[in-house]
Coordinates of C-alpha atoms and ligand atoms in Angstrom, one line a residue:
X1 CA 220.4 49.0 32.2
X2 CA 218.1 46.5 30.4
X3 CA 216.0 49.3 29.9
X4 CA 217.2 50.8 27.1
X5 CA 217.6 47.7 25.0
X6 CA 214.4 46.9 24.5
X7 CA 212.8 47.6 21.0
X8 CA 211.6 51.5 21.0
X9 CA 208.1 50.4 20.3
X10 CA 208.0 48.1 23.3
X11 CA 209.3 50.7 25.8
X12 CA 206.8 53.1 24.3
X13 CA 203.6 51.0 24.4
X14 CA 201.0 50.6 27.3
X15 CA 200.1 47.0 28.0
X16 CA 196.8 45.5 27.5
X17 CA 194.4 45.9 30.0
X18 CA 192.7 42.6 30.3
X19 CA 188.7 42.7 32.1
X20 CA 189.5 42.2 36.4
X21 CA 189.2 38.3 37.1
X22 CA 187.6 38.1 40.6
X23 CA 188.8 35.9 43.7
X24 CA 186.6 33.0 43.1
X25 CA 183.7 32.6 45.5
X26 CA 180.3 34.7 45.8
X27 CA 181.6 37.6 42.8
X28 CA 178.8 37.4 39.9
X29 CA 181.1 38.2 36.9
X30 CA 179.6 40.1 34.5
X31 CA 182.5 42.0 33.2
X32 CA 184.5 39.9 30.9
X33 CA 181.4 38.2 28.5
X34 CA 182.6 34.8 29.6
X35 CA 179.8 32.1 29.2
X36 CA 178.2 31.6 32.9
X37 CA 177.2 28.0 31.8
X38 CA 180.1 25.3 31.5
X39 CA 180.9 23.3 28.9
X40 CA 179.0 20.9 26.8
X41 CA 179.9 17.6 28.5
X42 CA 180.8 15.9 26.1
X43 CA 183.8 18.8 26.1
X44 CA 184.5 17.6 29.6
X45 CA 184.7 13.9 28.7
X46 CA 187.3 14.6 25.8
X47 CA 189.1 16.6 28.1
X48 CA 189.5 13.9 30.6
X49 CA 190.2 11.4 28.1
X50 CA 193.1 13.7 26.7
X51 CA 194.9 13.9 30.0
X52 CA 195.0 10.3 30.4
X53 CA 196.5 10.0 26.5
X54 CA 200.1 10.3 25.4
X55 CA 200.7 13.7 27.5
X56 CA 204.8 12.8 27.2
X57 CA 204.7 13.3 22.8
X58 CA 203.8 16.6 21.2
X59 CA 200.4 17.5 19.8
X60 CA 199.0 17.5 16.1
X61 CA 200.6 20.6 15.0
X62 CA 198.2 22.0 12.6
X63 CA 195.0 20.3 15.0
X64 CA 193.6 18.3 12.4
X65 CA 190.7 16.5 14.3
X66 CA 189.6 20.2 14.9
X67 CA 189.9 21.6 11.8
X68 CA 188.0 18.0 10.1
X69 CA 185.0 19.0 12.8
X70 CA 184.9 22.6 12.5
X71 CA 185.0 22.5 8.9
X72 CA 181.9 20.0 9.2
X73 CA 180.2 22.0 11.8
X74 CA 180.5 25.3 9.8
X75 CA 179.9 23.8 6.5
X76 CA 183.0 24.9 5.2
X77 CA 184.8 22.7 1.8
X78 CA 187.5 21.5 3.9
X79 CA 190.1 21.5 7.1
X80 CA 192.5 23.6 5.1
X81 CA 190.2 26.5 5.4
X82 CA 190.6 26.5 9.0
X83 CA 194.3 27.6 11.0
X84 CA 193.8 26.8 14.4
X85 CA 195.3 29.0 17.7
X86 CA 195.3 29.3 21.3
X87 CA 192.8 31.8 21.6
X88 CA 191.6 33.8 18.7
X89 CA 194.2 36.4 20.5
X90 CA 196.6 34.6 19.0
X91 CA 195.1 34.2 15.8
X92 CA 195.2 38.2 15.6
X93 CA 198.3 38.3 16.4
X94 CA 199.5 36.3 13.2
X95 CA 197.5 38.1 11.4
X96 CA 199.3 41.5 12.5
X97 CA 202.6 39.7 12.0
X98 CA 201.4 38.6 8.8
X99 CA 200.5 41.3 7.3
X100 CA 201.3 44.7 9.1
X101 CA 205.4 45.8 8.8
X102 CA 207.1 48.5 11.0
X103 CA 206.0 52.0 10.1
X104 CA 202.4 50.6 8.1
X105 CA 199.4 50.9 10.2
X106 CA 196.0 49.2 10.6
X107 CA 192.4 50.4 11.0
X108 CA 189.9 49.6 13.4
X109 CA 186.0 51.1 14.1
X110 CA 185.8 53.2 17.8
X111 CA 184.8 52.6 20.0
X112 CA 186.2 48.7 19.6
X113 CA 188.3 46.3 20.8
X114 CA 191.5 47.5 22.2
X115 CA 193.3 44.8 21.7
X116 CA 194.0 45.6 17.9
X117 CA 196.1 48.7 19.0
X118 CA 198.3 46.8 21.5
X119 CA 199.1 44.7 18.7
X120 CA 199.8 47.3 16.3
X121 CA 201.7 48.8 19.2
X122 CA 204.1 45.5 19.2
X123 CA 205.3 45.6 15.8
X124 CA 205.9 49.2 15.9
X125 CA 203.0 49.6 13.4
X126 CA 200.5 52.3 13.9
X127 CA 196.6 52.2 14.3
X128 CA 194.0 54.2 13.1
X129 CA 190.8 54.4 14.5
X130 CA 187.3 55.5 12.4
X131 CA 184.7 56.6 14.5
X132 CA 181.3 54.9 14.2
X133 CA 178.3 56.8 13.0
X134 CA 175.6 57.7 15.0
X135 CA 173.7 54.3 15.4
X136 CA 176.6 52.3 15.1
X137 CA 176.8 53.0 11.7
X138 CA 180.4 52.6 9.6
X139 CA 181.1 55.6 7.5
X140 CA 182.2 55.4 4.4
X141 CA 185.7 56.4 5.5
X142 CA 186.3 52.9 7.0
X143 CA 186.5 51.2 3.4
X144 CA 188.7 54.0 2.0
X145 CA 192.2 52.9 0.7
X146 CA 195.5 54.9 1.8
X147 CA 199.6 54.5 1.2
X148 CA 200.8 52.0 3.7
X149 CA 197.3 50.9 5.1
X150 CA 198.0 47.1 5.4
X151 CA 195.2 45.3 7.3
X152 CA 191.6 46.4 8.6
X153 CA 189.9 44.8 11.5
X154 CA 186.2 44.6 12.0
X155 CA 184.5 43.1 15.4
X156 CA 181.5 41.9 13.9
X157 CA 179.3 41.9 16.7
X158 CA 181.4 44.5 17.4
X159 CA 182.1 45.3 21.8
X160 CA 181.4 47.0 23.6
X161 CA 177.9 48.3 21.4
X162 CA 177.1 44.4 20.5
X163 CA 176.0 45.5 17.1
X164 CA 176.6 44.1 13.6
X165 CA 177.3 45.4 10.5
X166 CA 174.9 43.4 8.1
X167 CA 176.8 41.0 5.6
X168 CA 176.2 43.1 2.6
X169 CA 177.8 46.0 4.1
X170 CA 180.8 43.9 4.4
X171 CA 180.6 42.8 1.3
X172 CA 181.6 45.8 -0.1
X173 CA 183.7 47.2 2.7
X174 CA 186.0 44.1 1.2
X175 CA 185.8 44.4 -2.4
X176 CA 186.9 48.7 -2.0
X177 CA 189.8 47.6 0.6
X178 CA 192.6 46.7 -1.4
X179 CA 193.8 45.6 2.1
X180 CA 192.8 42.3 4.0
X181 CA 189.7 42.8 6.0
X182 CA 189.5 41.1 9.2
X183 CA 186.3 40.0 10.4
X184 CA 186.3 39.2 14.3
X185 CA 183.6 36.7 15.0
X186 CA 184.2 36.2 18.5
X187 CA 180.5 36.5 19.3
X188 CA 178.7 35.7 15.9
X189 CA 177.3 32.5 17.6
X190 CA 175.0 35.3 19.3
X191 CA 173.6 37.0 16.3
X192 CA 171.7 35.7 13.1
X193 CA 174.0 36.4 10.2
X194 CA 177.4 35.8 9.7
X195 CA 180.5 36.4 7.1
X196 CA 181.7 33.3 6.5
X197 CA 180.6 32.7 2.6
X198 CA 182.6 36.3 2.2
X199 CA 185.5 34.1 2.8
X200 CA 184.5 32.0 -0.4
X201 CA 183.7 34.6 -2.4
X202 CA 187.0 36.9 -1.4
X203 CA 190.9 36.0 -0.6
X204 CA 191.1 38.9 1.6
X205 CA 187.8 38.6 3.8
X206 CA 189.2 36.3 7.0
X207 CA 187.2 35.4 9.4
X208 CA 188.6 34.7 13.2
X209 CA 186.3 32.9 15.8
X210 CA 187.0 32.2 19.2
X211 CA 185.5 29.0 21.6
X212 CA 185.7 31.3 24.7
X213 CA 182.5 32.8 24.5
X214 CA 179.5 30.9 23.0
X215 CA 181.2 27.2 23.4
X216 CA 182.1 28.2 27.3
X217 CA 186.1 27.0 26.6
X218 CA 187.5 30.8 27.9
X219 CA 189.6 29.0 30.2
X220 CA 191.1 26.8 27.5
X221 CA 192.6 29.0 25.0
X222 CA 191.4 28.3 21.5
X223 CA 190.2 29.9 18.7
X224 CA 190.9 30.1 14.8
X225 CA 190.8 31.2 11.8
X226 CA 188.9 30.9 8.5
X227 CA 190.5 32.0 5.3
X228 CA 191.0 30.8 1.4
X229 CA 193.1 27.6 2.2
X230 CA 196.4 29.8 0.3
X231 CA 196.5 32.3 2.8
X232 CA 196.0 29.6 5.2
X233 CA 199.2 28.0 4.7
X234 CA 200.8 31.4 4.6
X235 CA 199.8 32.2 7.6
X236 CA 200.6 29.2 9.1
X237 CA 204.7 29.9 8.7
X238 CA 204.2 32.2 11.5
X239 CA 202.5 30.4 14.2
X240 CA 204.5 28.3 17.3
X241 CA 205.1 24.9 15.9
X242 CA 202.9 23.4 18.4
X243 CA 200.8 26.3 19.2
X244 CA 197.6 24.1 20.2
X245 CA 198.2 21.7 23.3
X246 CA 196.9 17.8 23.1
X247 CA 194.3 18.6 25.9
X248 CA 192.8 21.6 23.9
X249 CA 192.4 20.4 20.8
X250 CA 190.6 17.3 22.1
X251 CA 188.4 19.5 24.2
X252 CA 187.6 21.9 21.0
X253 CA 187.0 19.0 18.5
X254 CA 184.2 18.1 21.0
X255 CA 183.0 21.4 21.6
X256 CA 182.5 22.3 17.4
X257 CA 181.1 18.6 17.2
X258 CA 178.6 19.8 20.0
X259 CA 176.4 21.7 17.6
X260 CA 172.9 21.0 19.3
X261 CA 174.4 21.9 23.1
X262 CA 175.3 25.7 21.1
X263 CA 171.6 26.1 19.8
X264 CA 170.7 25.5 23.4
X265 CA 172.7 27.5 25.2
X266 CA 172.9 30.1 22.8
X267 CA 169.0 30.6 22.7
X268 CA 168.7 30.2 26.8
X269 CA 171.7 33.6 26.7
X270 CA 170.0 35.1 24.0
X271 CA 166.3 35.4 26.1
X272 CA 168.1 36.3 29.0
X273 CA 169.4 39.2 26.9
X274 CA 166.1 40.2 25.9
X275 CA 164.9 40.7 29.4
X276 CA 167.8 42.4 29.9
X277 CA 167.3 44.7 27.6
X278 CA 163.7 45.5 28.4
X279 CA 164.5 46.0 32.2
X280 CA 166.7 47.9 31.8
X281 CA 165.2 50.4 29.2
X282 CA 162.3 50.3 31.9
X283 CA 164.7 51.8 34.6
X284 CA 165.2 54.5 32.0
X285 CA 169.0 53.5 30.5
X286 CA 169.8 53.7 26.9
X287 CA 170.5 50.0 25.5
X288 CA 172.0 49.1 22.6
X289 CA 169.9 46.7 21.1
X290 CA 172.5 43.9 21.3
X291 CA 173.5 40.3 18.9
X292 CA 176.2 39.4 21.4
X293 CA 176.1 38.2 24.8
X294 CA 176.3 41.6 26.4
X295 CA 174.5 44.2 26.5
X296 CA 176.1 47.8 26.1
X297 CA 173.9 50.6 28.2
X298 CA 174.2 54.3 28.9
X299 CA 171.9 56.3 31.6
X300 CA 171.1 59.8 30.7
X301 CA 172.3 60.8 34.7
X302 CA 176.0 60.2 33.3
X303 CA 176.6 58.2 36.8
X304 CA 177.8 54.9 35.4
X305 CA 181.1 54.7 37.1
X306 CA 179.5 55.2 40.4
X307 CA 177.3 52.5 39.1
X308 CA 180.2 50.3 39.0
X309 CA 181.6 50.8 41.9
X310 CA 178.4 50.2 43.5
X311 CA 177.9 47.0 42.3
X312 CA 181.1 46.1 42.6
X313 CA 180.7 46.7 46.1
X314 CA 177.5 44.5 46.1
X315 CA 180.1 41.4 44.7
X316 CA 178.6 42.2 41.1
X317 CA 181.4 43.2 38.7
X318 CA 180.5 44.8 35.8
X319 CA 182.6 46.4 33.0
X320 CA 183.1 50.3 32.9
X321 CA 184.4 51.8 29.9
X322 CA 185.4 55.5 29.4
X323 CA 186.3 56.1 25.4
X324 CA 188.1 59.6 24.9
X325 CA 186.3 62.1 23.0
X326 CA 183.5 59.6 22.7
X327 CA 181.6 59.1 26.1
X328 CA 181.3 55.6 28.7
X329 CA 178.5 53.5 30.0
X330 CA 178.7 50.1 31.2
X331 CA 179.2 46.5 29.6
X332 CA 177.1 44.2 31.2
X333 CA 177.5 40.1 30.4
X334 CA 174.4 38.2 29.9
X335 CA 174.9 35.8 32.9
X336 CA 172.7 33.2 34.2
X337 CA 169.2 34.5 34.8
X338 CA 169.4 34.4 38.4
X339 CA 172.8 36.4 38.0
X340 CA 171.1 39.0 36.2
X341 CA 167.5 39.5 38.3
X342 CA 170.7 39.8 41.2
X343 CA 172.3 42.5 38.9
X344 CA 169.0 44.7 37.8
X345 CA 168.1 44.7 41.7
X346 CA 171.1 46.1 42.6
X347 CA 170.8 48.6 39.8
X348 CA 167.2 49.7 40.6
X349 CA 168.3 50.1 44.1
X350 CA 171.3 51.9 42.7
X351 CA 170.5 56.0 43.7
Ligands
LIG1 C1 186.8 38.0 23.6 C2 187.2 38.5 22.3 C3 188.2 37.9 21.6 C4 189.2 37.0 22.3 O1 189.0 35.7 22.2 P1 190.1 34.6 22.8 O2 189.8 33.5 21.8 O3 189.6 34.4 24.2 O4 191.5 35.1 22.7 C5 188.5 38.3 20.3 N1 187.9 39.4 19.8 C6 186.9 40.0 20.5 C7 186.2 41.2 19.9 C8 186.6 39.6 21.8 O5 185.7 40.3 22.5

């Protein structure tokens, strides 16, 4: 039996639970904080010109045409600040590799991204999770040193509450970690402050972003990291030789060189938000005043899986989430407007 020959860890582990992907068609997808705008065109373009390139040789392995642009874009002293991977999934996985051994553990806030645990759950590390504060708040526990704590990650705007934990506070989350600090960036784009001069300042701040979100790319797998070029190279032993394909790193460099189509896009989500966010505090829910492009809201009735399931039968999916010991309300993706007048009808009618 194959069974029991499997690592211990793996046999022991639940999977990952990615968000539900819908039949495509008439759903409104709300659920997964996907961008409902496409690309930037000129994203498009480069990706059209990359399939009619060289398909038959391998791609730059380390994505140097990204990392030149990204480093641009983000102001950053150069490409070797940058390790580039197919989906900032993967980066995080490197980073577990890299740094968390069999029988250490990591730390994460909760509620947060599960993700972080499956990983941990892989390498037959363990997790630890520090409760947030009232107000989304990190207590002072969460910068605290302990025996065999290897690696602490930090989704900053953090899902599902879509808050941030302002620069400062990072600051010094860092410098009493012994530990590197992981800052997740996957929605940053969204908010008005981010940690990347930490990096600069710190060899153990890194900072992971993702072009699924704000840049529209979900479908094409790429994100990366930013880190002091040494750990860089480190990291770098443990990635897939070619990790990035030819077709995404094309489609990436033009997406990072696409600086004014992100201001746009990102300021057209970020309104929608807002009416989000007063609508539905007018229908009496709790929101979370959000710097991502979600929006995290409880209703004092309790009923928000029956919410779901309403929707859901109304082709709106939205995300449910139930956190042990801790409570559940619903993740709701700032769509396209029309998408969202579509979704706060449904919930009004919703009794
Ligand atoms: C969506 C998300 C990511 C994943 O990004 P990919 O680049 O698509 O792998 C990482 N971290 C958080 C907190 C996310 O919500």
């Amino acid at each position: 039996m194959i069974e029991s020959l499997f690592r211990p860890a793996l046999s022991r582990m639940q999977p990952y639970a990615p968000g539900e992907q819908a039949a495509p068609g008439k759903t409104i997808k709300l659920n997964t904080n996907e961008n409902p705008y496409p690309p930037a065109p000129e994203v498009v373009k480069a990706i059209q010109e990359a399939a009619s390139g060289p398909l038959n040789r391998y791609p730059d392995p380390v994505a140097t045409s990204f990392r030149r642009a990204a480093a641009d874009a983000l102001g950053l002293p150069g490409p070797e600040w940058i390790l580039a991977g197919n989906g900032s999934d993967e980066i995080l996985t490197i980073l577990v590799r890299g740094f968390v051994g069999e029988g250490q553990h990591l730390r994460l806030p909760y509620p947060s991204y599960i993700l972080y645990r499956t990983l941990a759950d892989i390498q037959g590390a363990a997790w630890q999770q520090t409760p947030f504060e009232n107000d989304w708040k990190l207590p002072a526990a969460f910068g605290e040193n302990e025996d065999d704590l290897r690696l602490v990650l930090l989704p900053n705007p953090n899902s599902p509450s879509g808050t941030l934990v302002p620069k400062n506070e990072v600051a010094s989350i860092a410098d009493s970690l012994d530990c590197p600090l992981i800052v997740d960036e996957a929605y940053v784009d969204f908010a008005n402050e981010n940690c990347l001069d930490l990096v600069q300042e710190n060899e153990r701040v890194l900072v992971t972003r993702t072009l699924s979100k704000s840049y529209g790319l979900a479908g094409m797998r790429f994100g990366f990291l930013v880190a002091q070029p040494h750990v860089v190279a480190e990291l770098s032993k443990i990635k897939d030789s070619y990790n990035c394909d030819a077709i995404s790193i094309a489609a990436a460099t033009a997406a990072v060189s696409s600086q004014d189509w992100l201001s746009d896009i990102v300021a057209k989500l970020n309104a929608t938000r807002g009416r989000m966010e007063t609508r539905l505090t007018e229908m009496g829910f709790a929101v979370t005043p959000s710097h991502a492009n979600f929006v995290w809201c409880q209703h004092p009735d309790g009923n928000h899986q029956s919410r779901y399931e309403y929707l859901k039968k109304n082709q709106i999916l939205v995300r449910y989430m139930s956190f042990p010991d801790w409570g559940d309300g619903l993740r709701i993706s700032v769509g396209t407007d029309d998408q969202i007048d579509a979704c706060l009808m449904m919930l009004e009618r919703f009794s």
